[in-house]
Structures are given as C-alpha cells and as structure tokens.
PDB file of N, CA and C in Angstrom:
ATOM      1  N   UNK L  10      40.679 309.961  53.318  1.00 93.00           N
ATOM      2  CA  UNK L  10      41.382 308.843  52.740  1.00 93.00           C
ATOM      3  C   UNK L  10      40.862 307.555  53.377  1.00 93.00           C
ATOM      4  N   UNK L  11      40.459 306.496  52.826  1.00 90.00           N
ATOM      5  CA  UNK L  11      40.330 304.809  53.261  1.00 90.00           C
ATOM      6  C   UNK L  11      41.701 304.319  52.921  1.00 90.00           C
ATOM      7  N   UNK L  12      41.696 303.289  54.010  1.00 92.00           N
ATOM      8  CA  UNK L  12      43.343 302.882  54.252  1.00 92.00           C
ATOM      9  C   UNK L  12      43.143 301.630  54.479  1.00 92.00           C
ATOM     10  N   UNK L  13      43.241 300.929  53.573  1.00 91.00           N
ATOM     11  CA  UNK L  13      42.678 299.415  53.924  1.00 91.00           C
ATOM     12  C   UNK L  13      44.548 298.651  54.000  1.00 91.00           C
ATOM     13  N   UNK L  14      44.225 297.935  54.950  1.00 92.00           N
ATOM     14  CA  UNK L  14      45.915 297.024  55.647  1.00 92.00           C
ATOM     15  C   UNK L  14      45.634 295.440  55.336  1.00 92.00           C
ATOM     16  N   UNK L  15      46.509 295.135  54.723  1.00 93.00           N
ATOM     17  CA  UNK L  15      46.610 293.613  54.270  1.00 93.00           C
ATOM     18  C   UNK L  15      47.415 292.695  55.504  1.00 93.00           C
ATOM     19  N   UNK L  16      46.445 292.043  56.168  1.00 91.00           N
ATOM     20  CA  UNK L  16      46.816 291.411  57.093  1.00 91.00           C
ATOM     21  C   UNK L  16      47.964 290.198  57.079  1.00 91.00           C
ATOM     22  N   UNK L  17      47.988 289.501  55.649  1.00 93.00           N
ATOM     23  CA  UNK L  17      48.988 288.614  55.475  1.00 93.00           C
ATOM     24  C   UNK L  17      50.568 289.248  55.134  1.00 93.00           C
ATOM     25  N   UNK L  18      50.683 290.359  54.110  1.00 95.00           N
ATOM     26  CA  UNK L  18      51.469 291.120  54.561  1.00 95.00           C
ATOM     27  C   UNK L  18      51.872 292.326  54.785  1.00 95.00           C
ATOM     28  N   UNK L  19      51.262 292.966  55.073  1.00 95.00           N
ATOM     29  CA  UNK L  19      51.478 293.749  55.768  1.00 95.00           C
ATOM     30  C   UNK L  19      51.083 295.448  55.222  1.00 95.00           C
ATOM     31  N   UNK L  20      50.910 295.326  53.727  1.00 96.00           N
ATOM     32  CA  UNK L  20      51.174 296.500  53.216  1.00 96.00           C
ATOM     33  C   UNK L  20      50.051 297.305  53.316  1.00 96.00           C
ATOM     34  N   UNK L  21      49.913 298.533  53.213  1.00 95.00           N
ATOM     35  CA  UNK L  21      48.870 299.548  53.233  1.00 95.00           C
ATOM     36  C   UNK L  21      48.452 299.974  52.173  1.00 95.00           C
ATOM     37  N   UNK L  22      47.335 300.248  51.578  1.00 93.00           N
ATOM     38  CA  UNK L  22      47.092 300.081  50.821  1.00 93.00           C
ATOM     39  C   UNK L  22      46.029 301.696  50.552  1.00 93.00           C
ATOM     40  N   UNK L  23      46.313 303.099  50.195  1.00 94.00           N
ATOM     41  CA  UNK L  23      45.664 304.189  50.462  1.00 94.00           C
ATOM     42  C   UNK L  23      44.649 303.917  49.108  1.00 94.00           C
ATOM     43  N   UNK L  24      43.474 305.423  49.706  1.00 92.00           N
ATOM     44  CA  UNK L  24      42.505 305.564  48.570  1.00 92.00           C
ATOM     45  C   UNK L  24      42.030 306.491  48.598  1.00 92.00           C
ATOM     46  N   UNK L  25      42.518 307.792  47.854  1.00 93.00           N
ATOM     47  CA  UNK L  25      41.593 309.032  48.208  1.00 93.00           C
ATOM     48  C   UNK L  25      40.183 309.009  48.089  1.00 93.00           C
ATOM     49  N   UNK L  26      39.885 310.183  48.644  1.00 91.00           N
ATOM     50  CA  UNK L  26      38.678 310.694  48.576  1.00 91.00           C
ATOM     51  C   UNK L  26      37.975 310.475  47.253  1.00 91.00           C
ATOM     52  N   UNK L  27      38.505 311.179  46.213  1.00 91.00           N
ATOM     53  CA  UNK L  27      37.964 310.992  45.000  1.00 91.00           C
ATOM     54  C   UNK L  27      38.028 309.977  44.380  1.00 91.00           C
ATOM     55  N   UNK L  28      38.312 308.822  44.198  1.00 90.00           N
ATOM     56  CA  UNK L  28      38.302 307.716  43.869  1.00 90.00           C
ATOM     57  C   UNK L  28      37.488 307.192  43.742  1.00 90.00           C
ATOM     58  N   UNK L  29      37.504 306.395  42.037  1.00 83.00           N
ATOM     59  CA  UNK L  29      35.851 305.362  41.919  1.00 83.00           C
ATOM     60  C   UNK L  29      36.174 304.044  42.890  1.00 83.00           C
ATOM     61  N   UNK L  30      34.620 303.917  43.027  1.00 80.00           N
ATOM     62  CA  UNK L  30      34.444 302.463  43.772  1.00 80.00           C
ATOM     63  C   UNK L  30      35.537 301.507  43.104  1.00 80.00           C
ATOM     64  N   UNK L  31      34.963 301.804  41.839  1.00 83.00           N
ATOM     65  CA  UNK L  31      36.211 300.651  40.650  1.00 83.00           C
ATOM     66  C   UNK L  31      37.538 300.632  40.881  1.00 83.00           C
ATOM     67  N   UNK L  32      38.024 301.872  41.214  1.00 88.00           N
ATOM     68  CA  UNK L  32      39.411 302.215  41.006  1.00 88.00           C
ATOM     69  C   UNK L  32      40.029 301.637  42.653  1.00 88.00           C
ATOM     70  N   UNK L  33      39.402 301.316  43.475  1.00 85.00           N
ATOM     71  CA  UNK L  33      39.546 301.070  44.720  1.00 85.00           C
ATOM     72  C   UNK L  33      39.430 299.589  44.364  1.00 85.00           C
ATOM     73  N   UNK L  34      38.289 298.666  44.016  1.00 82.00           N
ATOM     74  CA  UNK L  34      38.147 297.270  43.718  1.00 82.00           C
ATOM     75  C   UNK L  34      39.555 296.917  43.046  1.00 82.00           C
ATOM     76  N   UNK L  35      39.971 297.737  41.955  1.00 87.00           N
ATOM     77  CA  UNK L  35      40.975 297.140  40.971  1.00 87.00           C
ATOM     78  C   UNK L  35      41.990 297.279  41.647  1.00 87.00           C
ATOM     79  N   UNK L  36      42.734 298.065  42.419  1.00 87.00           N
ATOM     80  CA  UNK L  36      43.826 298.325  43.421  1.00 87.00           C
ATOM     81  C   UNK L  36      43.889 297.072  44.503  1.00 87.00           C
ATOM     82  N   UNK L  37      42.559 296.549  45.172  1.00 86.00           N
ATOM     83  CA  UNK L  37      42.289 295.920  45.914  1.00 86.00           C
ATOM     84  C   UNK L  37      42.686 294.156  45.266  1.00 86.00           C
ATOM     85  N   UNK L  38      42.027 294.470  43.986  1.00 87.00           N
ATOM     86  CA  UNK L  38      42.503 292.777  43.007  1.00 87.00           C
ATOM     87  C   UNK L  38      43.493 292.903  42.754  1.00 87.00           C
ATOM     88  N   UNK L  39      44.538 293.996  42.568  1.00 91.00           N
ATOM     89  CA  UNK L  39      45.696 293.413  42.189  1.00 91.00           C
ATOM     90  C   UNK L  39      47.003 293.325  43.306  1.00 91.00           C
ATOM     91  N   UNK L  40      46.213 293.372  44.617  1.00 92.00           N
ATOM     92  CA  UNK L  40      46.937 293.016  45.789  1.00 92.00           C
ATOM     93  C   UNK L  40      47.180 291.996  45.510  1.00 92.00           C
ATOM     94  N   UNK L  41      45.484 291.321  45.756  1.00 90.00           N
ATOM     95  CA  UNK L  41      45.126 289.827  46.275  1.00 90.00           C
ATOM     96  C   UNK L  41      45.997 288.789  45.192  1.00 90.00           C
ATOM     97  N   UNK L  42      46.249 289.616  43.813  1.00 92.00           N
ATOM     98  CA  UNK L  42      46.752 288.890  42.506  1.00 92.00           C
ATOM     99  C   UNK L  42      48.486 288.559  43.429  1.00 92.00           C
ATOM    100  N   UNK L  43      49.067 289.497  44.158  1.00 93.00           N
ATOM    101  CA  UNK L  43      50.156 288.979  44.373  1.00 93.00           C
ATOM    102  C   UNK L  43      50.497 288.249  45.931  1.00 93.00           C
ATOM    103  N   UNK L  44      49.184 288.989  46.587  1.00 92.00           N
ATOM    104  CA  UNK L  44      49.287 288.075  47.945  1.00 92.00           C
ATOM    105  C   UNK L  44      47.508 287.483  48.184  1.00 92.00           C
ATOM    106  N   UNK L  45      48.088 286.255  47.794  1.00 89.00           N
ATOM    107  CA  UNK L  45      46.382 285.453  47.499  1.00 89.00           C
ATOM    108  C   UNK L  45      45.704 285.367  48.834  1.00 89.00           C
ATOM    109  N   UNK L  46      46.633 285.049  49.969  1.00 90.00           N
ATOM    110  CA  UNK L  46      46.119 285.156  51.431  1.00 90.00           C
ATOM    111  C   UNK L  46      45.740 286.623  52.198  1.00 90.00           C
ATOM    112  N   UNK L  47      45.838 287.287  51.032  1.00 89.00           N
ATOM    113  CA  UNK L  47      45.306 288.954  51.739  1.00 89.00           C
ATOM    114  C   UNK L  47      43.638 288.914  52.255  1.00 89.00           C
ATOM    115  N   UNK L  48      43.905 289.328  53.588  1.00 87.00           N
ATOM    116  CA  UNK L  48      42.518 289.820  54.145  1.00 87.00           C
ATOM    117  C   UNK L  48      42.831 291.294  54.328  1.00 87.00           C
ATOM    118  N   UNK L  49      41.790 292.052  54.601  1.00 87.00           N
ATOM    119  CA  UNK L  49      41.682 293.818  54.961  1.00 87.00           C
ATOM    120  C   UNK L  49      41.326 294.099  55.862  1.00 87.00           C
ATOM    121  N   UNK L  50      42.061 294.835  56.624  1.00 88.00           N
ATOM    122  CA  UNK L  50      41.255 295.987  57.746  1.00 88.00           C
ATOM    123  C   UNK L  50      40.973 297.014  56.805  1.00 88.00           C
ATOM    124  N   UNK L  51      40.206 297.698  57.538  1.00 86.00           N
ATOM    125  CA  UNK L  51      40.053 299.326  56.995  1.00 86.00           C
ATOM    126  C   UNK L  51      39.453 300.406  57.557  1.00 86.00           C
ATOM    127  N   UNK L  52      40.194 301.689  56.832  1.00 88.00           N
ATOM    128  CA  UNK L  52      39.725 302.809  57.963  1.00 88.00           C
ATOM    129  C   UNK L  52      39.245 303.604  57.492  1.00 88.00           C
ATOM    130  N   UNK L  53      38.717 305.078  57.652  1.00 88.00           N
ATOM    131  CA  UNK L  53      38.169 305.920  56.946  1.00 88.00           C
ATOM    132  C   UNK L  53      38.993 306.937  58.076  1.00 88.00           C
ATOM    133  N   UNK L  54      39.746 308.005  57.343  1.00 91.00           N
ATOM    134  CA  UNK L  54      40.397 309.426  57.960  1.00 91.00           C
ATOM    135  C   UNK L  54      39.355 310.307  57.581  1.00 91.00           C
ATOM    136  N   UNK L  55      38.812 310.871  56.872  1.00 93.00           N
ATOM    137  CA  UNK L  55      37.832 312.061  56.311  1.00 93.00           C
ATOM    138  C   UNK L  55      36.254 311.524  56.774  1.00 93.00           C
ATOM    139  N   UNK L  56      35.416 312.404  56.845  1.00 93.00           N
ATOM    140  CA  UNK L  56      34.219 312.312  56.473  1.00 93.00           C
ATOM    141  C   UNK L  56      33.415 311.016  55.555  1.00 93.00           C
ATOM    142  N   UNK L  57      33.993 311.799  54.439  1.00 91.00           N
ATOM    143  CA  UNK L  57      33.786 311.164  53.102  1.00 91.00           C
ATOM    144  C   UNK L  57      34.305 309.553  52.952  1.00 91.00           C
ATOM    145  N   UNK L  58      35.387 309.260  53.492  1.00 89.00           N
ATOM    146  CA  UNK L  58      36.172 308.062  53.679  1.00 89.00           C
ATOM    147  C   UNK L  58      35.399 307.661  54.564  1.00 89.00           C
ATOM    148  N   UNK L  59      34.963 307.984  55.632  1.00 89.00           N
ATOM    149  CA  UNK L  59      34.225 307.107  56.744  1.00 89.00           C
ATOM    150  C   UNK L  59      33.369 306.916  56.628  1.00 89.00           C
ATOM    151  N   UNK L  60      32.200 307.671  55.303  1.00 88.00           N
ATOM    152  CA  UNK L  60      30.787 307.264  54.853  1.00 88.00           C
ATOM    153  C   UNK L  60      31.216 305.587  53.966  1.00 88.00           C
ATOM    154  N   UNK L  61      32.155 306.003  53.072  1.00 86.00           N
ATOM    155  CA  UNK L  61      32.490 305.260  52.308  1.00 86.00           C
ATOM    156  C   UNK L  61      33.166 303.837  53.179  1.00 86.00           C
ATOM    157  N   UNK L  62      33.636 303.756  54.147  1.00 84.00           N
ATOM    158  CA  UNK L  62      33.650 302.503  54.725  1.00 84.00           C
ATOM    159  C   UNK L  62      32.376 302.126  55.233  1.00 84.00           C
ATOM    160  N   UNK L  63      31.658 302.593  55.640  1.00 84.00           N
ATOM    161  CA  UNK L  63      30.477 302.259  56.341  1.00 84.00           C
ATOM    162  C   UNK L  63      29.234 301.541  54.871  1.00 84.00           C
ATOM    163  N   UNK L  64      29.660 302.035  53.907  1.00 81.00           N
ATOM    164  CA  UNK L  64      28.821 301.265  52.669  1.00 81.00           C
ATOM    165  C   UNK L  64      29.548 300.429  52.313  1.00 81.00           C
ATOM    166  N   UNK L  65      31.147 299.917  52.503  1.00 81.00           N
ATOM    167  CA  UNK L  65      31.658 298.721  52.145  1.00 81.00           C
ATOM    168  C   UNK L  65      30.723 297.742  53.488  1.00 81.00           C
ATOM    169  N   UNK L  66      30.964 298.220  54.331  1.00 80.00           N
ATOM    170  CA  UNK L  66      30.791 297.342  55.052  1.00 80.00           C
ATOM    171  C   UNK L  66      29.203 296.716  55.195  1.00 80.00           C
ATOM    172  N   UNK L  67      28.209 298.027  54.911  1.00 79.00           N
ATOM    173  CA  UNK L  67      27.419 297.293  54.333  1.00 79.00           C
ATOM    174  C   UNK L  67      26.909 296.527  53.085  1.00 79.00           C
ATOM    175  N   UNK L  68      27.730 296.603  51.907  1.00 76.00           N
ATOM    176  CA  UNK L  68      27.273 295.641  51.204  1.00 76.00           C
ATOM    177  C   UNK L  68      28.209 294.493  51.925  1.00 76.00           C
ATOM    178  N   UNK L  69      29.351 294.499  52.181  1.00 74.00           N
ATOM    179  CA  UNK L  69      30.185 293.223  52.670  1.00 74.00           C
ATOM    180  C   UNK L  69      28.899 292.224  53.343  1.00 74.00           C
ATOM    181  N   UNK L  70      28.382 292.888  54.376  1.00 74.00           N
ATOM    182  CA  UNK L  70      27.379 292.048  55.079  1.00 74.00           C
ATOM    183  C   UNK L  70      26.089 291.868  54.383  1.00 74.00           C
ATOM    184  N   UNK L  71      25.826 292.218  53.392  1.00 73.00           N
ATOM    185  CA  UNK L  71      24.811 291.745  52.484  1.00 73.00           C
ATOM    186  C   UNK L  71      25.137 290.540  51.344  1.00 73.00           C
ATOM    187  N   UNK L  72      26.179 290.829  51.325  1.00 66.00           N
ATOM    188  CA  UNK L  72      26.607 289.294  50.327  1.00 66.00           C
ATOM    189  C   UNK L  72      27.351 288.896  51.394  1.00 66.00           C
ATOM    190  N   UNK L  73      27.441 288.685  52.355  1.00 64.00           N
ATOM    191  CA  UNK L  73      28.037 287.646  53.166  1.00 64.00           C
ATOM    192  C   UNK L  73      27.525 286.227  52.603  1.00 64.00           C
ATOM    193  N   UNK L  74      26.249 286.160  52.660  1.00 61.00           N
ATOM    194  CA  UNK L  74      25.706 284.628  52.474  1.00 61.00           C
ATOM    195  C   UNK L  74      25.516 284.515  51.094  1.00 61.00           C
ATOM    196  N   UNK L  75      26.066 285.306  50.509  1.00 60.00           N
ATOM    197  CA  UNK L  75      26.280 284.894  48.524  1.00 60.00           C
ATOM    198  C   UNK L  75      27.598 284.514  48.370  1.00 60.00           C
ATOM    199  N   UNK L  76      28.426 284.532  49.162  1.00 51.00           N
ATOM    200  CA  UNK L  76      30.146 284.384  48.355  1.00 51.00           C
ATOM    201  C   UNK L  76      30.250 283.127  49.307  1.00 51.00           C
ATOM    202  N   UNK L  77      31.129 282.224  48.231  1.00 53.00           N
ATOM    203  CA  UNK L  77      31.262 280.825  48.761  1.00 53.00           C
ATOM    204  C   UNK L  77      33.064 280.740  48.290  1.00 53.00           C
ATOM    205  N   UNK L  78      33.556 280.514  49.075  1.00 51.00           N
ATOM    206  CA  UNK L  78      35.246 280.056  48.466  1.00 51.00           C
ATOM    207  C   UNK L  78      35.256 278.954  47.451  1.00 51.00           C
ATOM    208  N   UNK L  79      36.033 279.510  46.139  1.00 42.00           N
ATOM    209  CA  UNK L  79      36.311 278.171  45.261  1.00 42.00           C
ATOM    210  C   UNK L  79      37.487 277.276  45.695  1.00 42.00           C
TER     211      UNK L  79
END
C-alpha cells in the first residue's frame, strides 16, 4: 500500500497495490480540490508500493524545474 499524508490537514490518504497511476493522480486532485494548501508525505508498506514511491519521486525530481506556481 502507498500512504500519502496531507500535511495541511491531516488526512491519509491509502492506495493499493493494484492501482493505476491515474487512479492514484485523481484521488490525489480531488484532495487538493478540497484542501488547496495540501502538500504530501508518502510511504510505501509493500515491495511494490515502495518501487512505486521511488518512481514518484523520481519523476517529482525531474519536473521539478518544469512546474512553476500560477
């Protein structure tokens, strides 16, 4: 499971294993839709979850220097 935690408030936010990338993004937008100041931690419990954080985190740091705040 990835367990990403919304730092503004508070909530947890799970994602199984099987889950599309998409289905994780869209869960993730419709946080931010109700808490606009949401940032993420995140974790990986499984294997599979901990590969899968380790490729968020690398694209995160590949568009670092493409995303600009509107």
């Amino acid at each position: 499971m990835l367990i990403f935690h919304c730092s503004d408030c508070n909530e947890t936010i799970n994602s199984a294993d099987d889950e599309s990338v998409k289905q994780v993004f869209d869960r993730l937008d419709e946080h931010i839709a109700k808490c606009p100041r949401a940032t993420f931690t995140f974790e990986g419990t499984t294997d599979v979850a901990r590969q899968r954080a380790d490729n968020l985190r690398s694209v995160i740091k590949r568009l670092a220097g493409k995303l600009r705040p509107h």
